[in-house]
PDB file of C-alpha atoms in Angstrom:
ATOM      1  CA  UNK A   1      62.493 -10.652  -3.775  1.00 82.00           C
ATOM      2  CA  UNK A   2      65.555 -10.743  -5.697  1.00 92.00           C
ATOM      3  CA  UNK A   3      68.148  -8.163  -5.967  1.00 92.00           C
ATOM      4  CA  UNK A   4      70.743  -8.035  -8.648  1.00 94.00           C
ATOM      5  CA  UNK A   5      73.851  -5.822  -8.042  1.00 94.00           C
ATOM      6  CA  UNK A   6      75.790  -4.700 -10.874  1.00 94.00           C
ATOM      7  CA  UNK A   7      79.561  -5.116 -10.521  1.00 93.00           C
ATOM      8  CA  UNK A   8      80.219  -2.026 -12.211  1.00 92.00           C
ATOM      9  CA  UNK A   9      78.115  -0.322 -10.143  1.00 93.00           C
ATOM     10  CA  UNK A  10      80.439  -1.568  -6.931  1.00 95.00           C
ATOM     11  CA  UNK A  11      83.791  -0.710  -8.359  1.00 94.00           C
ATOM     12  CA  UNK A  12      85.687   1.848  -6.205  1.00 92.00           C
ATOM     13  CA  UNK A  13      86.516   4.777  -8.193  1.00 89.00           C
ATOM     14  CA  UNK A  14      89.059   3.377 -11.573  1.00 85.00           C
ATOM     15  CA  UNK A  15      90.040   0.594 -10.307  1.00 84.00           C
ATOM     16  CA  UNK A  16      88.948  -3.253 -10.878  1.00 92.00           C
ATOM     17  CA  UNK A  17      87.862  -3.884  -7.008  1.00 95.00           C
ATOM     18  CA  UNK A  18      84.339  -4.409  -6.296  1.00 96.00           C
ATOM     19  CA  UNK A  19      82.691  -2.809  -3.033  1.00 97.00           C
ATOM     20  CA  UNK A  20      79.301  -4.356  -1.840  1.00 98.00           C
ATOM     21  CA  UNK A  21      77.463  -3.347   1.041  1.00 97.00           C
ATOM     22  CA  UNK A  22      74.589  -5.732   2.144  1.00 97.00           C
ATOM     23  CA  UNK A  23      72.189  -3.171   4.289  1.00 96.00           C
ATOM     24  CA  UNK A  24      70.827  -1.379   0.735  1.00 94.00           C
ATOM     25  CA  UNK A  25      70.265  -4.530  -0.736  1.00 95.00           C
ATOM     26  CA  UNK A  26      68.525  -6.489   2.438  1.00 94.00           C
ATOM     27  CA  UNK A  27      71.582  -8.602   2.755  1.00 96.00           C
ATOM     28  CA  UNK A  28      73.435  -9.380   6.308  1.00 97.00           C
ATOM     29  CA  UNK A  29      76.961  -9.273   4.423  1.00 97.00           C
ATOM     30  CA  UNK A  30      78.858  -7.348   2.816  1.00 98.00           C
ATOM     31  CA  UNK A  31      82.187  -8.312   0.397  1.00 98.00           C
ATOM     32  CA  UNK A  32      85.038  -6.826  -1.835  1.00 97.00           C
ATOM     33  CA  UNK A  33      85.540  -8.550  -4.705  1.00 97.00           C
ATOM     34  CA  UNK A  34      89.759  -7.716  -4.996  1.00 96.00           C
ATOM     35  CA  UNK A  35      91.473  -7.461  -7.950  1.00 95.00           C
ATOM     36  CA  UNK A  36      94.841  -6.956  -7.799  1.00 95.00           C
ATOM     37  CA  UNK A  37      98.082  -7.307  -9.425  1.00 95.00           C
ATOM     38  CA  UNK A  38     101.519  -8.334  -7.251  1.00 96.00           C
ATOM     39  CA  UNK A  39     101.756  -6.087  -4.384  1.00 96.00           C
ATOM     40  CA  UNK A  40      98.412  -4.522  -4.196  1.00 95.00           C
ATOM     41  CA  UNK A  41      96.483  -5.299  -1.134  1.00 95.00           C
ATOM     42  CA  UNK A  42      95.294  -3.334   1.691  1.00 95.00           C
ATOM     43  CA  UNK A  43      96.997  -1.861   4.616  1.00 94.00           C
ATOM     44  CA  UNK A  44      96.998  -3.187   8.299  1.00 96.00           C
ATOM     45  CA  UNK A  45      93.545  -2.958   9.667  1.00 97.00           C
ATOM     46  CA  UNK A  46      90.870  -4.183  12.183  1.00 97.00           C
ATOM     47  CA  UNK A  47      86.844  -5.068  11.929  1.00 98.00           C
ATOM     48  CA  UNK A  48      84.475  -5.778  14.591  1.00 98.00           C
ATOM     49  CA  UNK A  49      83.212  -8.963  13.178  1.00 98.00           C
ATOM     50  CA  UNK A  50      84.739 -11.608  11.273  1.00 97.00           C
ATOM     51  CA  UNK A  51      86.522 -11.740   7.883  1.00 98.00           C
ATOM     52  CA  UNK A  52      86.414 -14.879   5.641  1.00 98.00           C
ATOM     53  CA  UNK A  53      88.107 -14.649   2.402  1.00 98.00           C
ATOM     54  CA  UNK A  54      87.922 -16.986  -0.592  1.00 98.00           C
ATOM     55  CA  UNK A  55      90.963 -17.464  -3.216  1.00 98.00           C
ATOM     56  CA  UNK A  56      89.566 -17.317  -6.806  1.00 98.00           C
ATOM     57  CA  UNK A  57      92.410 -17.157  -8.819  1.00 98.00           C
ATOM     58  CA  UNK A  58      96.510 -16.235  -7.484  1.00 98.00           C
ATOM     59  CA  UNK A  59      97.689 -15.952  -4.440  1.00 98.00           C
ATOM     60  CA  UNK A  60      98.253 -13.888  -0.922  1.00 98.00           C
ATOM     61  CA  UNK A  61     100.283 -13.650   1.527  1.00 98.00           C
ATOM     62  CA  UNK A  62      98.010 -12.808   4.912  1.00 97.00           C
ATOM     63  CA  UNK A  63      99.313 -11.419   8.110  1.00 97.00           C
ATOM     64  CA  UNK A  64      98.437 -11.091  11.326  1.00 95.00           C
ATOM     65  CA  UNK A  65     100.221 -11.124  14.961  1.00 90.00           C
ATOM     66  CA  UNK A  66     100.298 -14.790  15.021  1.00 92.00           C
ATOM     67  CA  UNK A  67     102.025 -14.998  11.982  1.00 92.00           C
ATOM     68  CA  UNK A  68     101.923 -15.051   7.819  1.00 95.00           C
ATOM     69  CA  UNK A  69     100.016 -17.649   5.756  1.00 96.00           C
ATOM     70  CA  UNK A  70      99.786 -17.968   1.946  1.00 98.00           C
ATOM     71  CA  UNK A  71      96.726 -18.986   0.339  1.00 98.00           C
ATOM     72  CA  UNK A  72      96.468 -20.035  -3.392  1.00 98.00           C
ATOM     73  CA  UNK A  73      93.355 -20.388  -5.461  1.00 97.00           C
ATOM     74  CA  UNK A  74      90.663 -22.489  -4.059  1.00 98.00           C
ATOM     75  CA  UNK A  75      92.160 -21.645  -0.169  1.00 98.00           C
ATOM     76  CA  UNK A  76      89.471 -19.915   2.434  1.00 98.00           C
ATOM     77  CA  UNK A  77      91.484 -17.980   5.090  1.00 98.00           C
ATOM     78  CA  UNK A  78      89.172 -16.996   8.220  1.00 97.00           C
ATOM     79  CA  UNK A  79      90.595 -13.822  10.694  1.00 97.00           C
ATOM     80  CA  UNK A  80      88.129 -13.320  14.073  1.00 96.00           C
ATOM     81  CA  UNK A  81      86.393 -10.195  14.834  1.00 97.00           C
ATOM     82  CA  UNK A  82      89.502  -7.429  16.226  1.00 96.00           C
ATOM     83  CA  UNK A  83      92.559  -9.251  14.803  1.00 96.00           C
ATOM     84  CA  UNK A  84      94.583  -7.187  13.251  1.00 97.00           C
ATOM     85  CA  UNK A  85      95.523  -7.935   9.410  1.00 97.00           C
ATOM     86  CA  UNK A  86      96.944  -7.437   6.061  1.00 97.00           C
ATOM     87  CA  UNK A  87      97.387  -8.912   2.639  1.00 97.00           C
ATOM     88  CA  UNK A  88      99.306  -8.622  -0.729  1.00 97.00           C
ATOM     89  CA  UNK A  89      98.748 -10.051  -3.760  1.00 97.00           C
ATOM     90  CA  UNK A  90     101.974 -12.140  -4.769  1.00 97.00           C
ATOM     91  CA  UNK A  91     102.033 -12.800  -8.306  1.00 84.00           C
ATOM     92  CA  UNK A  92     102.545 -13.272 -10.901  1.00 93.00           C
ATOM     93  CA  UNK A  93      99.316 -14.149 -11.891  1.00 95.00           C
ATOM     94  CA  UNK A  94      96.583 -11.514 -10.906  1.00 96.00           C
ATOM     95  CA  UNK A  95      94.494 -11.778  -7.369  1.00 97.00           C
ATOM     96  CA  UNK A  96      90.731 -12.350  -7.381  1.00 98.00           C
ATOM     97  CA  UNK A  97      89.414 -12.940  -4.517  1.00 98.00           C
ATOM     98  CA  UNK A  98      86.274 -12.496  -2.243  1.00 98.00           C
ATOM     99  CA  UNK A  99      86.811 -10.515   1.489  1.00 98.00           C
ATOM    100  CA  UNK A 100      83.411 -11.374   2.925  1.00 98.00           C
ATOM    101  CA  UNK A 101      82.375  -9.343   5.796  1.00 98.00           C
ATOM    102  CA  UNK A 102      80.122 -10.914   8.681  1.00 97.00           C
ATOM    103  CA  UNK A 103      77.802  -7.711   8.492  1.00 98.00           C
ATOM    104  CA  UNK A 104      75.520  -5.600   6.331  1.00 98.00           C
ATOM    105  CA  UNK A 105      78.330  -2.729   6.725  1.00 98.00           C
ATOM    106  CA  UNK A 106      81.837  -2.922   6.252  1.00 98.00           C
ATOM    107  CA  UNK A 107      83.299  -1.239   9.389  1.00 97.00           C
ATOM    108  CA  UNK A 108      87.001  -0.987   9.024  1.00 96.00           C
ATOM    109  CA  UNK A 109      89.617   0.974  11.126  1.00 97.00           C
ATOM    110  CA  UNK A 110      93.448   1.364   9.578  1.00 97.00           C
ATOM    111  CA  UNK A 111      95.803   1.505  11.833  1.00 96.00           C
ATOM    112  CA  UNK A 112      98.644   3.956  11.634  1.00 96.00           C
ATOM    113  CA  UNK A 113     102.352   2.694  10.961  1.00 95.00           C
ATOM    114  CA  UNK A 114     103.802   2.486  14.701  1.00 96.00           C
ATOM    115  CA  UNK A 115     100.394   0.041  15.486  1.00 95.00           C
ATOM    116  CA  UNK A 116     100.894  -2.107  12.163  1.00 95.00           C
ATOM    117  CA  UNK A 117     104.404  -2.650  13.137  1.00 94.00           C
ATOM    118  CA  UNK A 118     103.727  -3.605  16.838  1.00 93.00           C
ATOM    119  CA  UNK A 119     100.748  -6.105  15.554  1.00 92.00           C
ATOM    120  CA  UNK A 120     103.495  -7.347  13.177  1.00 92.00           C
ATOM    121  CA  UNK A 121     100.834  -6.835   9.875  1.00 94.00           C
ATOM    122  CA  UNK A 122     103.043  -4.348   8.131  1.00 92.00           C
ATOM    123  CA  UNK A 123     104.740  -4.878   4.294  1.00 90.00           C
TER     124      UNK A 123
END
């Protein structure tokens, strides 16, 4: 069987990002396809399984407690399962990038200001 998902169809609300989740589509992973422009990106926040994110085109700046890490088109930047993290886009060319989650479901919990800033993940 193949399954064609419409990127239109994934875009969250009137913005350019993408939102795919696997499970209605018989797929064990789910991704965002980001696009943003130079300071977009989300805030700090945790999954249960493993992130993996591939650079299409700009750059980011990742963070987590062990530190910051900037990845430029091509780069694949790998967080475990539970590690705290953030990124922003840093322009000035436009972000596109793949966030590819290790599950059917994306499972994500923000964490509020005071825990960002303790896990060091805050902007």
């Amino acid at each position: 069987m193949v399954v064609i998902a419409k990127e239109d169809d994934l875009r969250i609300g009137s913005g350019r990002t993408a939102r795919f989740e696997g499970e209605a589509y018989g797929s064990g992973v789910s991704f965002f396809h980001v696009h943003n422009t130079e300071g977009q990106g989300p805030g700090a926040h945790v999954h249960p399984y493993s992130e993996t994110w591939v650079v299409l085109a700009g750059r980011a700046l990742f963070r987590t407690a062990d530190g910051e890490g900037l990845a430029n088109q091509g780069d694949v930047v790998v967080v475990g399962a539970g590690t705290a993290h953030a990124f922003r886009a840093v322009g000035p060319e436009p972000l596109r990038m793949m966030c590819i989650h290790a599950s059917p479901r994306i499972e994500q919990d923000f964490l509020d200001d005071d825990a960002a800033a303790e896990a060091g993940v805050t902007f």
